[in-house]
Tab-separated table of C-alpha atoms in Angstrom:
chain	number	residue	atom	x	y	z
A	197	UNK	CA	-0.041	0.007	0.081
A	198	UNK	CA	1.166	3.520	-0.656
A	199	UNK	CA	-0.171	5.025	2.643
A	200	UNK	CA	0.603	3.543	5.968
A	201	UNK	CA	-2.373	3.373	8.049
A	202	UNK	CA	-0.559	1.456	10.718
A	203	UNK	CA	1.528	4.549	11.618
A	204	UNK	CA	0.426	5.776	15.078
A	205	UNK	CA	0.374	9.522	15.581
A	206	UNK	CA	0.179	10.756	19.021
A	207	UNK	CA	-3.323	12.337	19.448
A	208	UNK	CA	-3.442	12.682	23.232
A	209	UNK	CA	-2.484	16.161	24.289
A	210	UNK	CA	-3.560	17.606	21.020
A	211	UNK	CA	-6.953	18.846	22.337
A	212	UNK	CA	-8.620	15.863	20.572
A	213	UNK	CA	-12.236	15.413	21.490
A	214	UNK	CA	-11.830	11.770	21.137
A	215	UNK	CA	-8.549	11.287	23.021
A	216	UNK	CA	-8.433	14.086	25.521
A	217	UNK	CA	-12.112	13.834	26.957
A	218	UNK	CA	-11.312	10.887	29.277
A	219	UNK	CA	-10.347	11.801	32.879
A	220	UNK	CA	-7.744	9.192	32.714
A	221	UNK	CA	-4.766	9.091	30.443
A	222	UNK	CA	-4.618	5.372	29.681
A	223	UNK	CA	-8.272	5.040	28.278
A	224	UNK	CA	-8.418	3.660	24.698
A	225	UNK	CA	-11.011	5.612	22.976
A	226	UNK	CA	-13.154	3.634	20.286
A	227	UNK	CA	-16.279	5.871	20.407
A	228	UNK	CA	-16.850	9.290	18.791
A	229	UNK	CA	-16.586	9.022	15.043
A	230	UNK	CA	-13.362	10.316	13.925
A	231	UNK	CA	-10.369	8.324	12.613
A	232	UNK	CA	-6.797	8.043	14.099
A	233	UNK	CA	-5.308	8.329	10.703
A	234	UNK	CA	-3.374	11.327	9.324
A	235	UNK	CA	-5.471	12.754	6.486
A	236	UNK	CA	-4.493	12.441	2.717
A	237	UNK	CA	-0.966	13.966	2.033
A	238	UNK	CA	-2.585	16.269	-0.671
A	239	UNK	CA	-4.874	17.748	1.918
A	240	UNK	CA	-1.889	18.405	4.321
A	241	UNK	CA	0.058	19.961	1.507
A	242	UNK	CA	-2.726	22.191	0.594
A	243	UNK	CA	-3.088	23.321	4.132
A	244	UNK	CA	0.614	23.811	4.438
A	245	UNK	CA	0.551	26.156	1.409
A	246	UNK	CA	-2.399	28.182	2.816
A	247	UNK	CA	-0.717	28.497	6.254
A	248	UNK	CA	2.457	29.828	4.632
A	249	UNK	CA	0.720	32.586	3.062
A	250	UNK	CA	0.205	33.958	6.712
A	251	UNK	CA	-2.804	35.964	6.296
A	252	UNK	CA	-6.165	34.666	7.322
A	253	UNK	CA	-8.759	37.169	6.691
A	254	UNK	CA	-12.436	36.769	5.545
A	255	UNK	CA	-12.669	34.123	2.923
A	256	UNK	CA	-14.491	34.217	-0.454
A	257	UNK	CA	-15.382	30.645	-1.605
A	258	UNK	CA	-14.036	30.338	-5.170
A	259	UNK	CA	-15.426	28.569	-8.178
A	260	UNK	CA	-13.018	25.815	-7.684
A	261	UNK	CA	-14.809	24.789	-4.570
A	262	UNK	CA	-18.070	24.221	-6.422
A	263	UNK	CA	-16.275	22.356	-9.206
A	264	UNK	CA	-14.705	20.068	-6.709
A	265	UNK	CA	-18.068	19.372	-5.128
A	266	UNK	CA	-19.748	18.777	-8.260
A	267	UNK	CA	-16.863	16.713	-9.749
A	268	UNK	CA	-16.703	14.426	-6.846
A	269	UNK	CA	-20.334	13.476	-6.620
A	270	UNK	CA	-20.565	13.088	-10.453
A	271	UNK	CA	-17.341	10.969	-10.515
A	272	UNK	CA	-17.956	8.834	-7.326
A	273	UNK	CA	-21.704	8.621	-7.060
A	274	UNK	CA	-23.154	9.456	-10.499
A	275	UNK	CA	-25.031	12.429	-9.041
A	276	UNK	CA	-25.187	15.507	-11.247
A	277	UNK	CA	-25.378	18.642	-9.118
A	278	UNK	CA	-25.744	22.203	-10.412
A	279	UNK	CA	-23.470	24.456	-8.620
A	280	UNK	CA	-26.464	26.925	-7.894
A	281	UNK	CA	-27.928	24.087	-5.613
A	282	UNK	CA	-24.945	24.083	-3.244
A	283	UNK	CA	-25.070	26.039	0.041
A	284	UNK	CA	-21.971	25.654	2.285
A	285	UNK	CA	-21.687	25.677	6.125
A	286	UNK	CA	-19.543	24.567	8.945
A	287	UNK	CA	-20.720	20.924	9.502
A	288	UNK	CA	-23.620	18.582	8.770
A	289	UNK	CA	-25.091	18.903	12.255
A	290	UNK	CA	-25.422	22.749	11.802
A	291	UNK	CA	-26.799	21.983	8.322
A	292	UNK	CA	-29.541	19.744	9.847
A	293	UNK	CA	-30.531	22.286	12.369
A	294	UNK	CA	-30.704	25.010	9.824
A	295	UNK	CA	-32.842	22.805	7.339
A	296	UNK	CA	-35.230	21.820	10.175
A	297	UNK	CA	-35.479	25.456	11.150
A	298	UNK	CA	-36.059	26.612	7.579
A	299	UNK	CA	-38.772	24.041	6.700
A	300	UNK	CA	-40.678	23.634	10.050
A	301	UNK	CA	-42.451	25.684	12.616
A	302	UNK	CA	-42.390	24.751	16.347
A	303	UNK	CA	-44.604	22.015	17.054
A	304	UNK	CA	-44.123	20.139	13.793
A	305	UNK	CA	-43.019	16.623	13.769
A	306	UNK	CA	-39.886	15.059	12.073
A	307	UNK	CA	-39.631	11.430	11.257
A	308	UNK	CA	-36.476	9.401	12.119
A	309	UNK	CA	-35.432	5.901	11.801
A	310	UNK	CA	-34.173	4.648	15.055
A	311	UNK	CA	-31.616	3.681	16.158
A	312	UNK	CA	-30.136	6.441	14.568
A	313	UNK	CA	-27.389	9.063	14.913
A	314	UNK	CA	-27.959	10.918	18.206
A	315	UNK	CA	-27.487	14.520	16.869
A	316	UNK	CA	-30.765	13.962	14.830
A	317	UNK	CA	-32.437	14.027	18.246
A	318	UNK	CA	-30.821	17.153	19.444
A	319	UNK	CA	-31.382	19.117	16.108
A	320	UNK	CA	-35.066	18.326	16.291
A	321	UNK	CA	-35.524	19.330	19.771
A	322	UNK	CA	-33.390	22.444	19.499
A	323	UNK	CA	-35.750	23.712	16.736
A	324	UNK	CA	-38.798	22.992	19.006
A	325	UNK	CA	-40.037	20.160	16.868
A	326	UNK	CA	-41.303	16.674	17.857
A	327	UNK	CA	-39.347	13.586	16.954
A	328	UNK	CA	-41.404	10.721	15.630
A	329	UNK	CA	-39.673	7.264	15.449
A	330	UNK	CA	-40.009	4.823	12.634
A	331	UNK	CA	-38.158	2.106	14.377
A	332	UNK	CA	-36.007	-0.205	12.128
A	333	UNK	CA	-36.872	-3.978	12.165
A	334	UNK	CA	-33.997	-5.968	13.593
A	335	UNK	CA	-34.402	-9.624	12.534
A	336	UNK	CA	-31.948	-12.460	11.851
A	337	UNK	CA	-28.816	-10.075	12.471
A	338	UNK	CA	-29.646	-7.227	10.044
A	339	UNK	CA	-31.999	-4.315	9.774
A	340	UNK	CA	-34.863	-3.468	7.520
A	341	UNK	CA	-37.457	-0.708	7.132
A	342	UNK	CA	-40.929	-1.008	8.687
A	343	UNK	CA	-42.657	0.547	5.619
A	344	UNK	CA	-46.182	0.019	7.044
A	345	UNK	CA	-45.257	1.979	10.153
A	346	UNK	CA	-43.520	4.653	7.969
A	347	UNK	CA	-46.606	5.055	5.799
A	348	UNK	CA	-48.812	5.360	8.848
A	349	UNK	CA	-46.512	8.137	10.658
A	350	UNK	CA	-45.754	10.055	7.431
A	351	UNK	CA	-49.576	10.450	6.927
A	352	UNK	CA	-49.848	12.639	9.975
A	353	UNK	CA	-50.268	16.216	8.566
A	354	UNK	CA	-47.941	17.487	11.453
A	355	UNK	CA	-44.979	15.528	9.985
A	356	UNK	CA	-43.206	17.753	7.778
A	357	UNK	CA	-39.680	16.207	7.363
A	358	UNK	CA	-38.051	12.927	7.317
A	359	UNK	CA	-34.389	12.714	8.329
A	360	UNK	CA	-32.782	9.970	6.232
A	361	UNK	CA	-29.486	8.415	7.531
A	362	UNK	CA	-27.943	7.220	4.219
A	363	UNK	CA	-25.809	5.227	4.681
A	364	UNK	CA	-27.257	4.480	8.196
A	365	UNK	CA	-25.247	5.292	11.407
A	366	UNK	CA	-25.093	3.225	13.635
A	367	UNK	CA	-26.382	0.025	12.106
A	368	UNK	CA	-24.202	0.097	8.918
A	369	UNK	CA	-26.739	-0.341	6.278
A	370	UNK	CA	-26.550	0.948	2.638
A	371	UNK	CA	-30.050	1.361	1.559
A	372	UNK	CA	-30.829	-0.276	-1.742
A	373	UNK	CA	-32.662	1.488	-4.460
A	374	UNK	CA	-35.973	-0.210	-4.060
A	375	UNK	CA	-35.806	0.781	-0.212
A	376	UNK	CA	-35.053	4.419	-1.195
A	377	UNK	CA	-37.780	4.420	-3.741
A	378	UNK	CA	-40.391	3.169	-1.263
A	379	UNK	CA	-39.285	5.813	1.237
A	380	UNK	CA	-39.430	8.583	-1.474
A	381	UNK	CA	-43.003	7.500	-2.728
A	382	UNK	CA	-44.411	7.426	0.778
A	383	UNK	CA	-43.014	10.791	1.573
A	384	UNK	CA	-44.317	12.426	-1.700
A	385	UNK	CA	-47.789	10.867	-1.056
A	386	UNK	CA	-47.855	12.647	2.309
A	387	UNK	CA	-45.992	15.857	1.381
A	388	UNK	CA	-43.030	15.053	3.547
A	389	UNK	CA	-39.660	16.525	2.539
A	390	UNK	CA	-36.728	14.114	2.743
A	391	UNK	CA	-33.586	15.358	4.418
A	392	UNK	CA	-30.808	12.943	3.576
A	393	UNK	CA	-27.583	12.927	5.643
A	394	UNK	CA	-24.983	11.391	3.372
A	395	UNK	CA	-21.917	12.190	5.384
A	396	UNK	CA	-20.838	8.549	5.196
A	397	UNK	CA	-21.622	8.121	1.462
A	398	UNK	CA	-17.830	7.722	0.526
A	399	UNK	CA	-17.169	4.828	3.087
A	400	UNK	CA	-19.082	2.104	1.255
A	401	UNK	CA	-17.531	-1.225	0.939
A	402	UNK	CA	-17.406	-3.728	-2.007
A	403	UNK	CA	-20.590	-5.337	-2.964
A	404	UNK	CA	-22.658	-2.157	-2.084
A	405	UNK	CA	-23.343	1.066	-3.849
A	406	UNK	CA	-24.220	4.413	-2.237
A	407	UNK	CA	-27.295	5.796	-4.040
A	408	UNK	CA	-27.894	9.478	-3.255
A	409	UNK	CA	-31.534	9.828	-2.572
A	410	UNK	CA	-31.921	12.918	-4.784
A	411	UNK	CA	-30.311	11.174	-7.733
A	412	UNK	CA	-33.099	8.607	-8.207
A	413	UNK	CA	-35.657	10.822	-9.838
A	414	UNK	CA	-36.636	14.368	-10.568
A	415	UNK	CA	-39.484	14.140	-8.143
A	416	UNK	CA	-37.188	13.024	-5.345
A	417	UNK	CA	-34.618	15.654	-6.381
A	418	UNK	CA	-37.150	18.341	-5.833
A	419	UNK	CA	-38.656	16.902	-2.680
A	420	UNK	CA	-35.461	16.480	-0.857
A	421	UNK	CA	-32.315	18.168	0.667
A	422	UNK	CA	-28.897	16.383	0.744
A	423	UNK	CA	-26.399	17.113	3.565
A	424	UNK	CA	-22.770	15.879	2.744
A	425	UNK	CA	-19.297	16.603	3.799
A	426	UNK	CA	-15.650	15.476	3.519
A	427	UNK	CA	-15.311	15.247	7.208
A	428	UNK	CA	-15.795	11.396	7.731
A	429	UNK	CA	-14.147	10.443	4.435
A	430	UNK	CA	-10.948	12.429	5.114
A	431	UNK	CA	-10.967	12.772	8.824
A	432	UNK	CA	-11.591	16.631	8.626
A	433	UNK	CA	-14.232	17.012	11.265
A	434	UNK	CA	-12.144	19.766	13.098
A	435	UNK	CA	-11.842	21.693	9.707
A	436	UNK	CA	-15.584	22.384	9.724
A	437	UNK	CA	-16.973	22.181	6.335
A	438	UNK	CA	-20.241	20.644	4.843
A	439	UNK	CA	-22.581	21.205	1.932
A	440	UNK	CA	-26.191	21.399	1.586
A	441	UNK	CA	-27.666	20.381	-1.779
A	442	UNK	CA	-31.274	21.846	-2.469
A	443	UNK	CA	-32.502	21.868	-6.070
A	444	UNK	CA	-35.673	23.393	-5.237
A	445	UNK	CA	-35.245	27.061	-5.409
A	446	UNK	CA	-37.817	28.041	-2.576
A	447	UNK	CA	-36.444	25.426	-0.289
A	448	UNK	CA	-32.961	26.649	-0.819
A	449	UNK	CA	-33.889	30.215	-0.120
A	450	UNK	CA	-35.368	29.341	3.133
A	451	UNK	CA	-32.340	27.214	4.108
A	452	UNK	CA	-29.984	30.060	3.135
A	453	UNK	CA	-32.018	32.350	5.379
A	454	UNK	CA	-31.825	29.954	8.159
A	455	UNK	CA	-28.179	29.474	7.795
A	456	UNK	CA	-27.685	33.159	8.111
A	457	UNK	CA	-30.051	33.404	11.147
A	458	UNK	CA	-27.991	30.670	12.812
A	459	UNK	CA	-24.730	32.421	11.893
A	460	UNK	CA	-23.276	29.449	10.191
A	461	UNK	CA	-23.223	30.723	6.757
A	462	UNK	CA	-19.534	31.168	6.249
A	463	UNK	CA	-16.472	28.791	6.210
A	464	UNK	CA	-12.934	29.397	6.914
A	465	UNK	CA	-9.955	29.552	4.458
A	466	UNK	CA	-8.435	26.087	5.563
A	467	UNK	CA	-11.951	24.442	4.929
A	468	UNK	CA	-12.006	25.797	1.416
A	469	UNK	CA	-8.346	24.520	0.681
A	470	UNK	CA	-9.049	21.159	2.340
A	471	UNK	CA	-12.269	20.375	0.623
A	472	UNK	CA	-10.728	21.307	-2.922
A	473	UNK	CA	-7.725	19.023	-2.170
A	474	UNK	CA	-9.840	16.214	-0.808
A	475	UNK	CA	-12.327	16.193	-3.712
A	476	UNK	CA	-9.865	16.625	-6.425
A	477	UNK	CA	-6.765	14.620	-5.292
A	478	UNK	CA	-8.000	12.263	-2.537
A	479	UNK	CA	-9.347	9.254	-4.590
A	480	UNK	CA	-6.247	6.945	-4.169
A	481	UNK	CA	-6.002	7.616	-0.574
A	482	UNK	CA	-9.605	6.817	0.022
A	483	UNK	CA	-9.566	3.559	-1.874
A	484	UNK	CA	-6.548	2.318	0.319
A	485	UNK	CA	-8.351	3.621	3.285
A	486	UNK	CA	-11.470	1.615	2.594
A	487	UNK	CA	-9.248	-1.614	2.282
A	488	UNK	CA	-7.725	-0.953	5.665
A	489	UNK	CA	-10.840	-0.157	7.412
A	490	UNK	CA	-12.676	-3.325	6.069
A	491	UNK	CA	-9.690	-5.580	6.930
A	492	UNK	CA	-10.135	-4.009	10.459
A	493	UNK	CA	-13.853	-5.059	10.356
A	494	UNK	CA	-12.967	-8.579	9.214
A	495	UNK	CA	-10.491	-8.912	12.118
A	496	UNK	CA	-13.134	-7.801	14.594
A	497	UNK	CA	-15.823	-10.087	13.282
A	498	UNK	CA	-13.569	-13.121	13.248
A	499	UNK	CA	-12.359	-12.301	16.782
A	500	UNK	CA	-16.036	-12.082	18.089
A	501	UNK	CA	-16.951	-15.360	16.267
A	502	UNK	CA	-14.005	-17.149	17.942
A	503	UNK	CA	-13.908	-15.473	21.248
A	504	UNK	CA	-17.396	-13.828	21.882
A	505	UNK	CA	-19.872	-15.855	19.882
A	506	UNK	CA	-22.652	-14.844	22.108
A	507	UNK	CA	-22.284	-11.294	20.894
A	508	UNK	CA	-23.258	-11.161	17.188
A	509	UNK	CA	-21.517	-8.525	14.930
A	510	UNK	CA	-23.815	-6.992	12.317
A	511	UNK	CA	-22.696	-6.871	8.724
A	512	UNK	CA	-20.821	-3.597	8.072
A	513	UNK	CA	-21.919	-2.366	4.457
A	514	UNK	CA	-20.564	1.153	5.233
A	515	UNK	CA	-19.032	3.668	7.702
A	516	UNK	CA	-16.216	2.518	10.265
A	517	UNK	CA	-18.775	2.153	13.014
A	518	UNK	CA	-19.539	-1.401	14.039
A	519	UNK	CA	-22.869	-2.379	15.708
A	520	UNK	CA	-22.644	-5.219	18.066
A	521	UNK	CA	-25.667	-7.141	19.633
A	522	UNK	CA	-24.922	-7.589	23.386
A	523	UNK	CA	-28.405	-8.784	24.505
A	524	UNK	CA	-26.948	-12.041	25.766
A	525	UNK	CA	-25.158	-10.272	28.467
A	526	UNK	CA	-28.518	-9.240	30.098
A	527	UNK	CA	-27.119	-5.953	30.875
A	528	UNK	CA	-28.314	-2.539	29.635
A	529	UNK	CA	-26.143	-0.791	26.998
A	530	UNK	CA	-25.031	1.738	29.468
A	531	UNK	CA	-23.977	-0.812	32.021
A	532	UNK	CA	-21.856	-2.514	29.213
A	533	UNK	CA	-20.138	0.505	28.283
A	534	UNK	CA	-19.633	1.632	31.771
A	535	UNK	CA	-18.133	-1.737	32.701
A	536	UNK	CA	-15.658	-1.640	29.704
A	537	UNK	CA	-14.729	1.905	30.763
A	538	UNK	CA	-14.209	1.118	34.480
A	539	UNK	CA	-12.577	-2.220	34.284
A	540	UNK	CA	-10.727	-2.119	30.883
A	541	UNK	CA	-10.232	1.556	30.145
A	542	UNK	CA	-12.100	1.110	26.840
A	543	UNK	CA	-14.440	3.711	25.811
A	544	UNK	CA	-17.332	2.607	23.340
A	545	UNK	CA	-20.834	3.994	22.777
A	546	UNK	CA	-23.749	2.586	24.462
A	547	UNK	CA	-26.549	1.851	22.082
A	548	UNK	CA	-29.106	3.914	23.936
A	549	UNK	CA	-27.309	6.955	22.616
A	550	UNK	CA	-29.112	6.417	19.318
A	551	UNK	CA	-32.598	6.106	20.899
A	552	UNK	CA	-34.398	3.399	22.966
A	553	UNK	CA	-34.127	1.028	19.928
A	554	UNK	CA	-30.405	0.733	20.606
A	555	UNK	CA	-30.886	-0.872	24.016
A	556	UNK	CA	-28.702	-3.973	24.229
A	557	UNK	CA	-26.171	-2.825	21.626
A	558	UNK	CA	-22.764	-1.005	21.556
A	559	UNK	CA	-21.026	0.847	18.823
A	560	UNK	CA	-17.294	0.347	18.188
A	561	UNK	CA	-15.211	2.766	16.129
A	562	UNK	CA	-12.725	0.742	14.190
A	563	UNK	CA	-11.001	3.570	12.478
A	564	UNK	CA	-7.812	3.187	14.211
A	565	UNK	CA	-4.543	1.454	13.776
A	566	UNK	CA	-4.637	-2.290	13.883
A	567	UNK	CA	-2.489	-2.293	17.024
A	568	UNK	CA	-5.111	-0.305	18.887
A	569	UNK	CA	-7.991	-2.475	17.517
A	570	UNK	CA	-6.557	-5.732	18.693
A	571	UNK	CA	-5.936	-4.140	22.125
A	572	UNK	CA	-9.443	-2.942	22.256
A	573	UNK	CA	-10.764	-6.497	21.324
A	574	UNK	CA	-8.674	-8.140	23.979
A	575	UNK	CA	-10.183	-5.526	26.528
A	576	UNK	CA	-13.751	-6.792	25.564
A	577	UNK	CA	-12.954	-10.514	25.608
A	578	UNK	CA	-11.359	-10.054	29.032
A	579	UNK	CA	-14.603	-8.519	30.336
A	580	UNK	CA	-17.304	-10.566	28.318
A	581	UNK	CA	-15.827	-13.839	27.317
A	582	UNK	CA	-17.919	-17.031	28.403
């Protein structure tokens, strides 16, 4: 491989939210969704060049930025985006909050498919809306959509939006075309706008294909908003950059106003350079990263099968976040995570962070060096082996 993902860079002491949040220094963090790998060299070089300029004033976003976004989604995801559809902001969570603010009024309802990314809940709550859960069906070690329940809940006239996690965090599903089509048809019937969080769209593994919701049809395009960013793909969360894609002019106007009201309508000079470098020069690095990540998943899956067979590991179709069924332990998710932290100094996410439907599960971040991964697996075995 060209890139050395086994190389360990000391993150503790760098004001890392992931590594410096624990009270004790010897905690191994396999929780929050950022990676322990240095980003692509082309991005580092672009940031060096910008830093060497030495002046960091107000930043105008250039045409090259929009070219990079449209080129990436056309090349990687067969999604043709007009530059006029793009609104930039500081992150996908601020984007979601602005979209909800723009397209609802207090008291409206927003559909989500639980268990799901926890910031969906806070974004809905912060905009004074009510969360409605279309709980995913967990059966035979995988998740599917309860379309009858989705239809029923979408039919409520107070439901204005559906937040779609595509690919899904934390369960690792890549939604298939027929699943997305059924979601889209239900939402069109009931005049529910689909807000598709596609932040993990680039981290999809062999045998699966990410389909941007808005790319399926003109009707879906005009009844949806897509939120995306290079942050998960290239480990750039701290750079703070994301894009909102809204083809409908009136929807886009409302979102633009909400971004300005929320004061998240600007991005910094480093964000501009990082995104351009990532989306124009990052393909080779990403392909090697995906191989490394999926090998990590394979190692974890085999380890559980051999040493922890009572804890099923769900298939990982996308993301670097592994969802593990721990119901056999007869402990709550919170108790499982607390025990690993207190006895083994291993930090994972309890499933209930992602809603009540996550009870009995934990989420493990495998985007780390193999040495750390194996160390974390041994800690789990020491605690929960039969």
